Coordinates of C-alpha atoms in Angstrom, one line a residue:
M15 CA 2.0 -34.4 -16.7
Q16 CA 5.5 -35.5 -17.3
S17 CA 8.0 -32.9 -18.9
S18 CA 11.9 -33.0 -19.1
G19 CA 12.1 -34.9 -16.0
H20 CA 9.9 -32.9 -13.9
R21 CA 6.2 -32.8 -13.1
F22 CA 4.3 -29.8 -13.9
R23 CA 1.0 -29.5 -11.8
D24 CA -1.8 -27.1 -13.1
V25 CA -5.1 -26.8 -11.1
E26 CA -7.2 -26.7 -14.1
H27 CA -4.9 -28.8 -16.0
H28 CA -4.1 -26.5 -18.9
P29 CA -1.6 -27.5 -21.4
L30 CA 1.8 -26.0 -21.8
L31 CA 2.1 -23.1 -23.9
A32 CA 3.4 -23.8 -27.1
D33 CA 6.1 -21.8 -29.2
N34 CA 3.5 -20.3 -31.8
D35 CA 1.0 -19.7 -29.2
S36 CA -0.8 -16.2 -29.7
Y37 CA -0.6 -15.4 -26.2
D38 CA 2.9 -15.2 -25.9
S39 CA 3.3 -12.0 -28.0
S40 CA 0.5 -10.3 -26.0
S41 CA 2.0 -11.1 -22.8
S42 CA 5.4 -10.1 -23.7
S43 CA 4.1 -6.7 -24.9
E44 CA 2.3 -6.2 -21.7
A45 CA 5.4 -7.2 -19.6
D46 CA 7.3 -4.9 -21.5
M47 CA 4.9 -1.9 -20.7
A48 CA 4.9 -3.2 -17.0
E49 CA 8.6 -2.5 -16.9
R50 CA 8.5 0.9 -18.0
V51 CA 5.2 1.9 -15.7
W52 CA 3.4 0.0 -13.1
F53 CA -0.4 1.3 -13.0
I54 CA -3.6 -0.4 -12.4
R55 CA -6.6 0.8 -15.0
D56 CA -9.1 0.2 -12.4
G57 CA -12.0 2.4 -12.0
C58 CA -13.0 2.0 -8.6
G59 CA -9.3 2.0 -7.6
M60 CA -8.6 5.3 -9.4
V61 CA -11.7 6.8 -8.0
C62 CA -10.5 5.7 -4.4
A63 CA -7.0 6.9 -4.8
I64 CA -8.2 10.3 -6.1
M65 CA -10.6 10.6 -3.2
T66 CA -7.7 10.0 -0.8
W67 CA -5.7 12.8 -2.3
L68 CA -8.7 15.1 -2.0
L69 CA -9.4 14.2 1.5
V70 CA -5.8 14.9 2.5
V71 CA -5.7 18.2 0.7
Y72 CA -9.3 19.3 2.1
A73 CA -7.4 18.7 5.6
D74 CA -4.5 20.6 4.8
F75 CA -6.7 23.5 3.7
V76 CA -9.0 23.5 6.8
V77 CA -5.7 23.1 9.0
T78 CA -3.8 25.7 7.2
F79 CA -6.4 28.6 6.2
V80 CA -9.2 27.9 8.8
M81 CA -6.9 27.5 11.9
L82 CA -3.4 28.1 11.6
L83 CA -3.2 31.5 9.6
P84 CA -5.8 33.3 11.6
S85 CA -4.3 32.5 14.9
K86 CA -2.5 35.5 16.4
D87 CA 0.2 33.0 18.0
F88 CA 3.1 33.2 15.3
W89 CA 5.0 30.2 16.4
Y90 CA 2.2 28.1 17.0
S91 CA 1.2 28.4 13.5
V92 CA 4.4 28.0 12.1
I93 CA 5.4 25.0 13.9
N94 CA 2.1 23.3 13.5
G95 CA 1.9 24.2 9.8
V96 CA 5.4 23.1 9.1
L97 CA 4.6 19.9 10.9
F98 CA 1.3 19.0 9.4
N99 CA 2.3 19.8 5.6
C100 CA 5.4 17.5 5.9
L101 CA 3.6 14.8 7.0
A102 CA 1.1 15.5 4.5
V103 CA 3.7 15.3 1.6
L104 CA 5.3 12.2 3.1
A105 CA 1.9 10.5 3.2
L106 CA 1.1 11.5 -0.3
S107 CA 4.5 10.4 -1.4
S108 CA 4.2 7.1 0.5
H109 CA 0.7 6.6 -1.4
L110 CA 2.6 7.4 -4.8
R111 CA 5.0 4.7 -4.2
T112 CA 2.7 2.3 -3.3
M113 CA 0.4 2.8 -6.1
L114 CA 3.2 3.2 -9.0
T115 CA 5.6 0.4 -7.7
D116 CA 5.6 -3.1 -9.0
P117 CA 4.0 -5.3 -5.9
G118 CA 6.1 -8.2 -7.1
A119 CA 4.3 -9.3 -10.0
V120 CA 5.1 -12.5 -11.8
P121 CA 6.3 -12.4 -15.6
K122 CA 2.8 -13.1 -17.1
G123 CA 2.7 -15.9 -19.6
N124 CA 6.2 -17.4 -18.8
A125 CA 4.9 -21.1 -18.4
T126 CA 6.6 -22.3 -21.6
K127 CA 8.4 -25.5 -22.1
E128 CA 11.4 -23.8 -23.2
Y129 CA 11.6 -21.5 -19.8
M130 CA 10.8 -24.7 -17.7
D131 CA 13.6 -26.5 -19.5
N132 CA 16.2 -23.5 -18.4
L133 CA 14.9 -23.9 -15.1
Q134 CA 17.2 -27.1 -14.8
L135 CA 14.7 -28.6 -12.3
K136 CA 15.5 -32.0 -10.5
P137 CA 13.7 -35.2 -11.5
G138 CA 10.2 -35.2 -9.7
E139 CA 10.3 -31.9 -8.9
V140 CA 6.6 -30.3 -9.1
I141 CA 6.0 -26.6 -10.1
Y142 CA 2.7 -24.9 -10.3
K143 CA 1.1 -23.0 -13.0
C144 CA -1.5 -20.2 -12.7
P145 CA -4.2 -21.3 -15.1
K146 CA -5.5 -17.4 -15.2
C147 CA -2.0 -15.7 -16.1
C148 CA -0.5 -18.9 -17.6
S149 CA 2.8 -18.2 -15.4
I150 CA 4.7 -20.3 -13.3
K151 CA 3.6 -19.8 -9.6
P152 CA 6.3 -19.2 -7.1
E153 CA 5.7 -20.2 -3.5
R154 CA 3.8 -17.8 -1.4
A155 CA 2.4 -16.1 -4.5
H156 CA -1.5 -15.6 -5.2
H157 CA -3.1 -14.5 -8.2
C158 CA -4.9 -11.0 -8.0
S159 CA -8.3 -10.8 -9.8
I160 CA -8.0 -6.9 -10.2
C161 CA -4.4 -6.7 -11.3
K162 CA -4.7 -9.9 -13.4
R163 CA -1.4 -11.1 -12.1
C164 CA 0.1 -13.3 -9.8
I165 CA 1.9 -11.2 -7.0
R166 CA 4.7 -12.5 -4.8
K167 CA 3.8 -12.5 -1.2
M168 CA 0.6 -10.8 -1.9
D169 CA -0.9 -9.3 1.5
H170 CA -4.3 -8.1 -0.1
H171 CA -5.5 -5.6 -2.8
C172 CA -6.1 -2.0 -1.5
P173 CA -8.4 -0.1 -3.5
W174 CA -7.1 3.1 -1.7
V175 CA -3.8 2.8 -3.3
N176 CA -5.2 1.0 -6.6
N177 CA -2.5 -1.7 -6.1
C178 CA -1.8 -4.8 -4.4
V179 CA 0.3 -4.9 -1.3
G180 CA 3.1 -7.4 -2.0
E181 CA 6.9 -8.0 -1.5
K182 CA 8.1 -5.1 -3.5
N183 CA 5.9 -2.3 -2.0
Q184 CA 4.9 -3.3 1.4
R185 CA 7.2 -0.9 2.9
F186 CA 5.8 2.4 1.3
F187 CA 2.0 1.0 2.2
V188 CA 3.1 0.7 5.9
L189 CA 4.6 4.3 5.9
F190 CA 1.5 5.5 4.1
T191 CA -0.8 4.1 7.0
M192 CA 1.6 5.7 9.5
Y193 CA 1.9 8.9 8.0
I194 CA -1.9 9.3 7.4
A195 CA -2.7 8.0 11.0
L196 CA -0.2 10.8 12.1
I197 CA -1.8 13.7 10.3
S198 CA -5.1 12.4 11.5
A199 CA -4.1 12.7 15.1
H200 CA -2.6 15.8 14.4
A201 CA -5.7 17.5 12.8
L202 CA -7.9 15.9 15.9
V203 CA -5.7 17.8 18.2
L204 CA -5.3 21.1 16.3
C205 CA -9.3 21.0 15.9
G206 CA -9.7 20.5 19.8
F207 CA -7.3 23.7 20.5
Q208 CA -9.4 25.7 17.9
F209 CA -12.6 24.9 19.5
F210 CA -11.4 25.7 23.0
S211 CA -9.9 28.7 21.8
C212 CA -13.1 30.0 19.8
V213 CA -15.3 29.0 22.7
R214 CA -13.2 31.1 25.2
G215 CA -13.0 34.0 22.9
Q216 CA -14.9 35.4 20.0
W217 CA -15.9 33.0 16.7
T218 CA -15.5 36.0 14.3
E219 CA -11.9 36.6 15.7
C220 CA -10.5 32.9 15.6
S221 CA -10.9 32.4 12.0
D222 CA -11.3 34.3 8.7
F223 CA -14.5 32.3 8.1
S224 CA -18.0 32.9 9.2
P225 CA -18.7 30.9 12.5
P226 CA -21.3 28.7 10.7
V227 CA -18.7 27.8 8.0
T228 CA -16.0 27.5 10.3
V229 CA -17.9 25.2 12.5
I230 CA -19.1 23.0 9.4
L231 CA -15.5 22.7 8.0
M232 CA -14.1 21.6 11.6
I233 CA -16.7 19.0 12.3
F234 CA -16.2 17.5 8.9
L235 CA -12.6 17.7 9.6
C236 CA -13.0 15.8 12.9
L237 CA -14.9 13.0 11.4
E238 CA -12.5 12.5 8.5
G239 CA -9.6 12.4 11.1
F240 CA -11.5 10.2 13.4
L241 CA -12.2 7.6 10.6
F242 CA -8.9 7.7 8.8
L243 CA -7.1 7.6 12.4
T244 CA -9.0 4.6 13.2
F245 CA -8.6 2.7 9.7
T246 CA -5.0 3.3 9.4
A247 CA -4.1 2.9 12.7
V248 CA -5.4 -0.8 12.5
M249 CA -4.2 -1.4 9.4
F250 CA -0.8 -0.2 10.7
G251 CA -0.8 -2.6 13.3
T252 CA -1.8 -5.3 11.2
Q253 CA 0.9 -4.8 8.6
I254 CA 3.4 -4.7 11.3
H255 CA 2.1 -7.8 13.2
S256 CA 2.1 -9.7 9.9
I257 CA 5.8 -8.7 9.0
C258 CA 7.1 -9.9 12.4
N259 CA 5.2 -13.2 11.9
D260 CA 6.3 -13.4 8.4
E261 CA 2.9 -14.2 7.2
T262 CA 0.7 -12.2 4.9
E263 CA -3.2 -11.5 5.5
I264 CA -4.0 -14.0 2.8
E265 CA -1.9 -16.9 4.4
R266 CA -3.5 -15.8 7.7
L267 CA -7.0 -15.8 6.8
K268 CA -6.7 -19.2 4.8
S269 CA -4.9 -20.5 7.8
E270 CA -2.1 -21.9 5.4
K271 CA 0.5 -23.9 7.0
P272 CA 4.0 -22.5 6.4
T273 CA 6.0 -24.5 4.2
W274 CA 8.8 -22.0 4.4
E275 CA 11.2 -21.3 7.0
R276 CA 9.9 -18.2 8.9
R277 CA 12.1 -15.2 9.5
L278 CA 12.7 -13.8 13.0
R279 CA 10.4 -10.6 14.0
W280 CA 13.7 -8.4 13.8
E281 CA 14.7 -10.2 10.3
G282 CA 11.0 -9.9 9.0
M283 CA 11.3 -6.0 9.6
K284 CA 14.8 -5.9 8.1
S285 CA 13.6 -7.6 5.0
V286 CA 10.7 -5.4 4.3
F287 CA 12.3 -2.0 5.2
G288 CA 15.9 -2.7 4.0
G289 CA 19.2 -3.1 6.2
Q290 CA 19.6 -1.9 9.7
P291 CA 17.3 0.6 11.5
S292 CA 17.9 4.2 10.3
L293 CA 16.0 7.3 9.1
L294 CA 16.0 5.8 5.6
W295 CA 13.1 3.1 6.9
I296 CA 10.8 6.0 7.2
N297 CA 11.8 7.8 4.0
P298 CA 9.5 7.3 1.2
F299 CA 11.9 8.9 -1.3
A300 CA 14.7 6.3 -0.5

């Protein structure tokens, strides 16, 4: 299709949106809403996000009320309690930032003739339109069927954070996996010390709960900690590897040949985490 001296390539050969197309009005209202708040209304994702919070709260309950508060060692309880709860707050804050941050959505329904005329494209230059959300598709953007948007540098859609991991929220997702892995490892270590101390002493004295309840709570915490540690540690390593190679998970799985100039490993880290290395890199509030 020839238009204003440039070529417009559409996978499904949809026509350009006209000025009076009814799609524009609805998409503009959705775009305005997305600017105010970003939240994906996906049932499965919301259930997974709530489960994530409940599991972290459960781990905090067992660590605090079953293992630390009944301990006779005051400083052991204080140091581990403060450390675990700080990590839990950082993990949940990272989860919220990942879930409520626009991952890099392309404006919906912007593939209009007027918009493309304003791009001042060179003669013969090819641009692509997504036939699903009717938006001009930038390089390295992919359409998410759950978010119903094209996402810049989309890595994957994660139901546990009820959002896509993309250009603008990948840093928060990396922090989320890191802090969950840390609190999982910390919980497993505390469970090991608790079992050891209870076996050496009296079960009735090492916890305010009855021995059967204490054992059940700690066994479930160990299973949760092991599963979450394995999952998040692998995901954290995968994300760091992708950032250093300047390649998203989708691009890796599709074996896409890079048409862009790849960043060096250190440049890739700075582009995701922002600026020179500092404590701000691991601060989800920054």
